[in-house]
Short mmCIF file of C-alpha atoms and ligand atoms in Angstrom, two decimals:
data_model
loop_
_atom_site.label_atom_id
_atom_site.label_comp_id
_atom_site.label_asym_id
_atom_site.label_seq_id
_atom_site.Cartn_x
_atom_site.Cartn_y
_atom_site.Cartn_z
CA UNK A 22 0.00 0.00 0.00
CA UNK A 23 2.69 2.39 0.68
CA UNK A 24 3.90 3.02 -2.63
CA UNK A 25 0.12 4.16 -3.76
CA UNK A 26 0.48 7.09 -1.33
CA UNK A 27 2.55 10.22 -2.21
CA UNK A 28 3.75 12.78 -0.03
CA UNK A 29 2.14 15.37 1.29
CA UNK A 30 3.35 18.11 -0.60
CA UNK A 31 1.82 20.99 -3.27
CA UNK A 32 1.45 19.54 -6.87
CA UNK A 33 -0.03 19.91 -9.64
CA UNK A 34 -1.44 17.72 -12.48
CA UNK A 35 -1.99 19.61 -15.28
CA UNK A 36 -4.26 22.90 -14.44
CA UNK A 37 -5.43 20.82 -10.95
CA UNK A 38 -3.16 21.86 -8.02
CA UNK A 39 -3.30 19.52 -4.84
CA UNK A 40 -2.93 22.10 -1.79
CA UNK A 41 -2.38 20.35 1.40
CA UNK A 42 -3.94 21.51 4.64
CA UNK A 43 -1.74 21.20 7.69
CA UNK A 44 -1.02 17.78 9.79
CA UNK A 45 -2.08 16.05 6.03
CA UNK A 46 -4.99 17.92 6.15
CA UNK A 47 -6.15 15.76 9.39
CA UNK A 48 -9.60 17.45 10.84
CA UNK A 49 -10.13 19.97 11.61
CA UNK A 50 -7.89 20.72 8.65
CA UNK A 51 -8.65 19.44 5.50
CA UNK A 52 -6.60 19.36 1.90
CA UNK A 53 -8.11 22.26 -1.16
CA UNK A 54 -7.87 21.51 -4.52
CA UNK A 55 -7.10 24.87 -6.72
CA UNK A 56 -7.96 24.92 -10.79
CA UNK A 57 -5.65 27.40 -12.31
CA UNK A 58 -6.22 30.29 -14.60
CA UNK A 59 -10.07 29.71 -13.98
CA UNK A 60 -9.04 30.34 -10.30
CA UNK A 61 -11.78 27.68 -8.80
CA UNK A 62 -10.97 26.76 -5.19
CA UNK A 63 -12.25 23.95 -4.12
CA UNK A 64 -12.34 23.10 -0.24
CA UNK A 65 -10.48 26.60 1.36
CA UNK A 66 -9.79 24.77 5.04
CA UNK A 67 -6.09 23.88 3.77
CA UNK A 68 -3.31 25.98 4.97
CA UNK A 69 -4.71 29.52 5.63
CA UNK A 70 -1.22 31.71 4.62
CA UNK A 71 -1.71 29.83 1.37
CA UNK A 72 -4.62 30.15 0.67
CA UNK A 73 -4.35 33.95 1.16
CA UNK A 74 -1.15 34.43 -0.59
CA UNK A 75 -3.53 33.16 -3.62
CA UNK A 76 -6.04 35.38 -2.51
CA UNK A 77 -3.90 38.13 -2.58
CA UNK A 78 -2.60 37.57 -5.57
CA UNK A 79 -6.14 37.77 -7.40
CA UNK A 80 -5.62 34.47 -8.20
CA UNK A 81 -8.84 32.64 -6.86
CA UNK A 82 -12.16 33.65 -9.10
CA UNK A 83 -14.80 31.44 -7.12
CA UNK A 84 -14.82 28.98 -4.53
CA UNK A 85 -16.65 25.56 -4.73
CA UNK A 86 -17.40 23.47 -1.86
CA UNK A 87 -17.53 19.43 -1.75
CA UNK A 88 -20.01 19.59 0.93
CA UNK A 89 -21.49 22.09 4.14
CA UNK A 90 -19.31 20.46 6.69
CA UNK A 91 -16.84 23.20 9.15
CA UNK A 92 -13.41 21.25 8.40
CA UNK A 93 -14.15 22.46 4.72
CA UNK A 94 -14.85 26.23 5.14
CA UNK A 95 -12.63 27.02 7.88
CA UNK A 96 -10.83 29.77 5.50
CA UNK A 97 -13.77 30.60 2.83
CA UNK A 98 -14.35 34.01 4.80
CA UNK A 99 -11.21 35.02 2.84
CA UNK A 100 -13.73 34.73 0.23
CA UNK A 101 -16.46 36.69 1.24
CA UNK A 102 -16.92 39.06 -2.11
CA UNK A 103 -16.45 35.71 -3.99
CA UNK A 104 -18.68 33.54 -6.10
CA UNK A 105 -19.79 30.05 -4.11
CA UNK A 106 -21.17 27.24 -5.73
CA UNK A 107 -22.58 24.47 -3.89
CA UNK A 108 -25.00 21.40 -4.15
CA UNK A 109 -28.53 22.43 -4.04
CA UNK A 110 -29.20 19.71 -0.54
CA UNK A 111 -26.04 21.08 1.32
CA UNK A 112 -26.45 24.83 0.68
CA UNK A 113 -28.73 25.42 3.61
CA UNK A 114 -26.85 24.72 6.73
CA UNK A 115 -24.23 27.35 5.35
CA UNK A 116 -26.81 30.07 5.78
CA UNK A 117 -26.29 29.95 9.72
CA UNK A 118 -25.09 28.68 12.55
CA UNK A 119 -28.41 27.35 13.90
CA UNK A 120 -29.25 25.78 10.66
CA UNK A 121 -25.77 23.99 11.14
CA UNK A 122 -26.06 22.86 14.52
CA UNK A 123 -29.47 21.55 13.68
CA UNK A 124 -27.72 19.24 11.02
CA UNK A 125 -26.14 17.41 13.60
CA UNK A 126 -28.85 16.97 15.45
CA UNK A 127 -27.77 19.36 18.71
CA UNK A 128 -31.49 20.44 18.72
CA UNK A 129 -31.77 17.50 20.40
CA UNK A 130 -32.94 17.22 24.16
CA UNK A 131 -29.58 17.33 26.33
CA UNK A 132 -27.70 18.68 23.52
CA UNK A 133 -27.76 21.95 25.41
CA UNK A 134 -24.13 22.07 26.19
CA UNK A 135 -22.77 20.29 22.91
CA UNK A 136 -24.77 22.92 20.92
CA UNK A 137 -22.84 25.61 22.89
CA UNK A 138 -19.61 24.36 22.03
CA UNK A 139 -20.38 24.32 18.72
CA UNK A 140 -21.92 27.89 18.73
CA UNK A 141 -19.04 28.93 19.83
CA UNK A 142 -16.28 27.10 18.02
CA UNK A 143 -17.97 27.89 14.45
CA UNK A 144 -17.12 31.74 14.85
CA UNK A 145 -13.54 30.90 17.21
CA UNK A 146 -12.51 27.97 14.81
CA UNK A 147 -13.92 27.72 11.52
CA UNK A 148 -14.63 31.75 11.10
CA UNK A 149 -18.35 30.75 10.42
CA UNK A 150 -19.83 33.45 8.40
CA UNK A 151 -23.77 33.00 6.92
CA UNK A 152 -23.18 32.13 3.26
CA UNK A 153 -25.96 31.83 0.39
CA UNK A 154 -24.62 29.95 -3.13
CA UNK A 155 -24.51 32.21 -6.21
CA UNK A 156 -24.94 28.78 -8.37
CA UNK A 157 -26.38 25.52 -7.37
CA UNK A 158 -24.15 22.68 -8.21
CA UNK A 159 -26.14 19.60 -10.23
CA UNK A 160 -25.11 16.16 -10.48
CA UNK A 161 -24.24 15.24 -14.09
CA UNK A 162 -23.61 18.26 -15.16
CA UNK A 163 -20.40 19.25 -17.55
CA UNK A 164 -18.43 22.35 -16.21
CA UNK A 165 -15.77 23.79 -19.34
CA UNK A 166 -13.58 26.00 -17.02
CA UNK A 167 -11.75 26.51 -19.95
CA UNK A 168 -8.46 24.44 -20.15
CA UNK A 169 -10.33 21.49 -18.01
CA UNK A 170 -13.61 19.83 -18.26
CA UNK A 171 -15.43 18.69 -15.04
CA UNK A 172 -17.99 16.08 -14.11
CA UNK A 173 -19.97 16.91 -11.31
CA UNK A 174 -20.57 13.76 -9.12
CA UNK A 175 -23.70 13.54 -6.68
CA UNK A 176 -22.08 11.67 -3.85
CA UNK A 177 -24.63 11.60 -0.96
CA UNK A 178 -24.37 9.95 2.19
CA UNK A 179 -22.05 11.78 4.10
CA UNK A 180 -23.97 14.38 3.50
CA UNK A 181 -26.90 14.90 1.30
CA UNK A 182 -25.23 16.81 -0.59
CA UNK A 183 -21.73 15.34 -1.17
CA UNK A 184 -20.04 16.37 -4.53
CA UNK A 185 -17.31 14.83 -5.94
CA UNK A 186 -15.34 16.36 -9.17
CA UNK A 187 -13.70 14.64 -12.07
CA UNK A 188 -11.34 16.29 -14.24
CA UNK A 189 -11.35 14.60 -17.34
CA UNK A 190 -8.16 15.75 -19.06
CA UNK A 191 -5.49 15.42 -16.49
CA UNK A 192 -7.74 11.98 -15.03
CA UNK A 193 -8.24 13.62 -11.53
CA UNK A 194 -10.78 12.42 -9.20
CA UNK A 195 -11.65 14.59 -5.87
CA UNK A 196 -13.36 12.37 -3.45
CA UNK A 197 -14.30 15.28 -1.11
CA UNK A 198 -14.40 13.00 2.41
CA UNK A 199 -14.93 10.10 1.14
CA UNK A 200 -11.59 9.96 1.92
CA UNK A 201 -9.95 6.21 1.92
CA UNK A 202 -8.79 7.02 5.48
CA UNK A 203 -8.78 4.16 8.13
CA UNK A 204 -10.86 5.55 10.40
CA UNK A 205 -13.01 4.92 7.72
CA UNK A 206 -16.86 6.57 6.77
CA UNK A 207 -18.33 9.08 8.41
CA UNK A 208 -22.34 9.07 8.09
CA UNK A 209 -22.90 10.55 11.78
CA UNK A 210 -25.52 13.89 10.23
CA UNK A 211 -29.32 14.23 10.75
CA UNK A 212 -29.81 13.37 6.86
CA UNK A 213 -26.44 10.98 6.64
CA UNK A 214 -26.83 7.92 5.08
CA UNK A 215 -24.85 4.03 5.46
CA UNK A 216 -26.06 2.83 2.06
CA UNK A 217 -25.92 5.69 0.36
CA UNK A 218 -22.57 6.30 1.49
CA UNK A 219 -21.49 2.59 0.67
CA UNK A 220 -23.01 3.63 -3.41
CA UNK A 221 -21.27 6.17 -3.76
CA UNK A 222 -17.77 5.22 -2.80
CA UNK A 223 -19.01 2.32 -4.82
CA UNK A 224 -19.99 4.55 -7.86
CA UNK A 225 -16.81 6.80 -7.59
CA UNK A 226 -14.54 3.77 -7.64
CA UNK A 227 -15.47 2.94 -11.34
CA UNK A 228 -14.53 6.33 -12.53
CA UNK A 229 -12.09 6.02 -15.14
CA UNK A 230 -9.71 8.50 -13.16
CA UNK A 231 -5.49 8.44 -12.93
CA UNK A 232 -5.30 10.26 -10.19
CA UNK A 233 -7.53 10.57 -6.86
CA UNK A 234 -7.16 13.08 -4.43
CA UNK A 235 -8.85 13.64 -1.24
CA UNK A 236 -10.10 15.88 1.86
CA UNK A 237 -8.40 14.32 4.41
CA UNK A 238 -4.77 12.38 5.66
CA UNK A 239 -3.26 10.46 2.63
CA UNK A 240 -5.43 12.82 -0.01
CA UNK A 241 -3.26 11.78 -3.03
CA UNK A 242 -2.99 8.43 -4.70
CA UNK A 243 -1.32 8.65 -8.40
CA UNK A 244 -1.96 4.89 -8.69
CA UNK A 245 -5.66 3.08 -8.57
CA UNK A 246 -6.01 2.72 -4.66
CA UNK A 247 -7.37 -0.97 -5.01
CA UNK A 248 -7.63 -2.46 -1.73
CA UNK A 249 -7.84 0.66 0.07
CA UNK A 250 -11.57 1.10 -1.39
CA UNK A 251 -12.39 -2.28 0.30
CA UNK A 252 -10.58 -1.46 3.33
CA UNK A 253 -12.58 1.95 3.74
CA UNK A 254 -15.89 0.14 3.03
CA UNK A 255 -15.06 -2.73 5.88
CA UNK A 256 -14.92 -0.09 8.33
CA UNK A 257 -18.59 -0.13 8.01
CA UNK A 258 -18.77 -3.32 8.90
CA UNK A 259 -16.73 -3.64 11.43
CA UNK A 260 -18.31 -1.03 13.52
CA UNK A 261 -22.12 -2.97 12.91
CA UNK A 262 -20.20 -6.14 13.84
CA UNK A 263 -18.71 -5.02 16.97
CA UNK A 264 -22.27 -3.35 17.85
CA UNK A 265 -23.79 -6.55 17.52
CA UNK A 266 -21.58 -8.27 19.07
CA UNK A 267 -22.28 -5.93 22.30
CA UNK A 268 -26.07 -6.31 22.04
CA UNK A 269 -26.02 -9.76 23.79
CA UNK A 270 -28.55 -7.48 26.32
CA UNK A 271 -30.52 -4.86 25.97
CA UNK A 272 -28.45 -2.06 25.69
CA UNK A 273 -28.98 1.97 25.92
CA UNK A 274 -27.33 4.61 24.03
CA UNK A 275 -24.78 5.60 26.48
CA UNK A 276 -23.78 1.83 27.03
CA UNK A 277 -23.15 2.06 23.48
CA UNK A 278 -21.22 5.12 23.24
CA UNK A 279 -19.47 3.72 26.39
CA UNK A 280 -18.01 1.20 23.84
CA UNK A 281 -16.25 3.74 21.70
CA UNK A 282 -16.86 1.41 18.51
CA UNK A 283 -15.91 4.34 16.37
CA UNK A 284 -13.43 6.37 17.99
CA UNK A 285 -11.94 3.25 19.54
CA UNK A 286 -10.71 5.13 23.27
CA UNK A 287 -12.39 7.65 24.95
CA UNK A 288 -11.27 11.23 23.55
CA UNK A 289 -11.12 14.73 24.40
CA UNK A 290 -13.33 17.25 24.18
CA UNK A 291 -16.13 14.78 25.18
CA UNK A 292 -18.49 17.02 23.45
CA UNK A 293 -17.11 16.54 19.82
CA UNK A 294 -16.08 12.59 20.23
CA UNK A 295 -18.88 11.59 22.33
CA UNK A 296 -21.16 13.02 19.79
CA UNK A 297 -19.53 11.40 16.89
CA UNK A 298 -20.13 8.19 18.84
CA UNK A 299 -23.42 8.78 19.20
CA UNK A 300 -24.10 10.17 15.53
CA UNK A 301 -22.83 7.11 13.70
CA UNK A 302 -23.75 4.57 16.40
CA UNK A 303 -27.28 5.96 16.02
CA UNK A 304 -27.13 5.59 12.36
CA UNK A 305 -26.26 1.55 12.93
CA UNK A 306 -29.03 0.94 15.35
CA UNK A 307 -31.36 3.37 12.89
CA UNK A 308 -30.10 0.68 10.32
CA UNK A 309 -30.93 -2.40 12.49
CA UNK A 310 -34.42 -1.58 12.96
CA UNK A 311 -34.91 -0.61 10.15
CA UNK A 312 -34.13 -3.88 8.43
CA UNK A 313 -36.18 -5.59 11.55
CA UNK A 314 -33.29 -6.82 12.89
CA UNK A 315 -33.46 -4.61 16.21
CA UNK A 316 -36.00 -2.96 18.37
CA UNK A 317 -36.25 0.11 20.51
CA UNK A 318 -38.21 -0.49 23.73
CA UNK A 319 -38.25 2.73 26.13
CA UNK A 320 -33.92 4.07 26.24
CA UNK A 321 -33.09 -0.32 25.41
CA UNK A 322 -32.09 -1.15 21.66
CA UNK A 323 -32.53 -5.05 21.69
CA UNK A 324 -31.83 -7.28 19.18
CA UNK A 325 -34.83 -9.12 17.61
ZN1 ZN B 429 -17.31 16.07 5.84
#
């Protein structure tokens, strides 16, 4: 595996340049994607001096954005007189911070503290300012930006929303988060999905691409990843097995969370890892019922 991942470092493949956001782009950083002379910026949560050396240099025309989440628009008020495109089902959590919150369910009873946090950290972290897109982004559509043509890619399940980019002439696939790490999906929002996330990582691994970059860690692979799409897809099921596995009695949330299944050791701050464990665990046992394979009696999930 070793020799499918590059370094790190700025590139560029053809008019696509790979920016890397710092600790490789590890949250809450994550890596940009830049298209020269058309000046699209894709992703601005990469390495903030960079990205407004670019700025500054009148070099960035419009910013597009893979999907609403904070690790992805940590820099765009650098870009506040700028164009933003977005897809049409991730464009409205952008338009403020209770909308956001919301979207990951801290509306919730006993979120009161966790919502907080998050009130606060959007402005303090990810310099959270209410956007509205000037262009709605539409899967299948054909973008010419001039000396590249682009294939938008509807790729929910992470978020609604997700949009992934393929630049046909220099073969370069962004894959926004899903992002071959081995911490593996995340699928933890209000309107997340499991099996839409395991289409479209299906779906965006049969794109004809040479090169696949990323939002997060490794973010560049110049040769077809192979295994690492299975690998990233068996996360999935290794968190349900592990889950069911625990279920042997009825169990409540918090014994579940108490399991850190997806984290793997209990992390600080509480309020951003326990939540996570709680998002994505929820979206397992959502799963299970669904498929009448669990059953919710009073706070007990219980298998059937
Ligand atoms: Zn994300």
């Amino acid at each position: 595996m070793s020799n499918r991942k590059q370094e790190c470092v700025e590139q560029a493949f053809g008019p696509v340049r790979f920016l890397p956001g710092p600790n490789r782009g590890k949250y809450p950083h994550c890596h940009s994607l830049f298209v020269e002379e058309a000046g699209v910026l894709i992703d601005p949560a990469s390495d903030r001096e960079r990205l407004k050396e670019l700025r500054d240099q009148g070099k960035v025309q419009a910013v597009w954005l893979t999907h609403w989440h904070e690790d992805h628009i940590a820099h765009l008020d650098l870009f506040d007189d700028l164009p933003l495109w977005i897809c049409e089902e991730d464009a409205l959590p952008l338009s403020s911070k209770d909308i956001f919150c919301d979207w990951y369910a801290l509306d919730q009873p006993g979120m009161e503290t966790v919502r907080a946090y998050w009130m606060d950290i959007l402005e303090s972290q990810f310099h959270f300012k209410p956007r509205k897109p000037h262009r709605l982004l539409v899967d299948g559509e054909t973008i010419n930006l001039g000396n590249v043509t682009v294939d938008v890619i509807h790729a929910p399940g992470h978020t609604p929303g997700h949009t992934c980019f393929y630049f046909r002439e220099p073969g370069v696939l962004l894959l926004g988060d899903y992002d071959l790490t081995p911490f593996g999906p995340w699928y933890g929002d209000v309107l997340s999905s499991i099996e839409q996330t395991e289409a479209s990582v299906k779906k965006l691994r049969q794109v004809p691409a040479r090169v696949w970059t990323a939002c997060h860690e490794t973010g560049l692979f110049t040769e077809q990843p192979g295994q690492v799409w299975d690998d990233y897809l068996q996360v999935i099921r290794t968190r349900e097995d592990k889950l069911l596995n625990f279920m042997t009695e009825p169990r409540t949330m918090e014994d579940v969370i108490g399991q850190h299944i997806v984290y793997l050791k209990a992390r600080e701050p509480k309020e951003f890892f326990e939540m996570g464990e709680r998002a994505i665990m929820g979206k397992h046992l959502e799963s299970l019922i669904a498929q009448g394979r669990a059953v919710k009696n009073g706070d007990y999930y219980e298998l059937t």
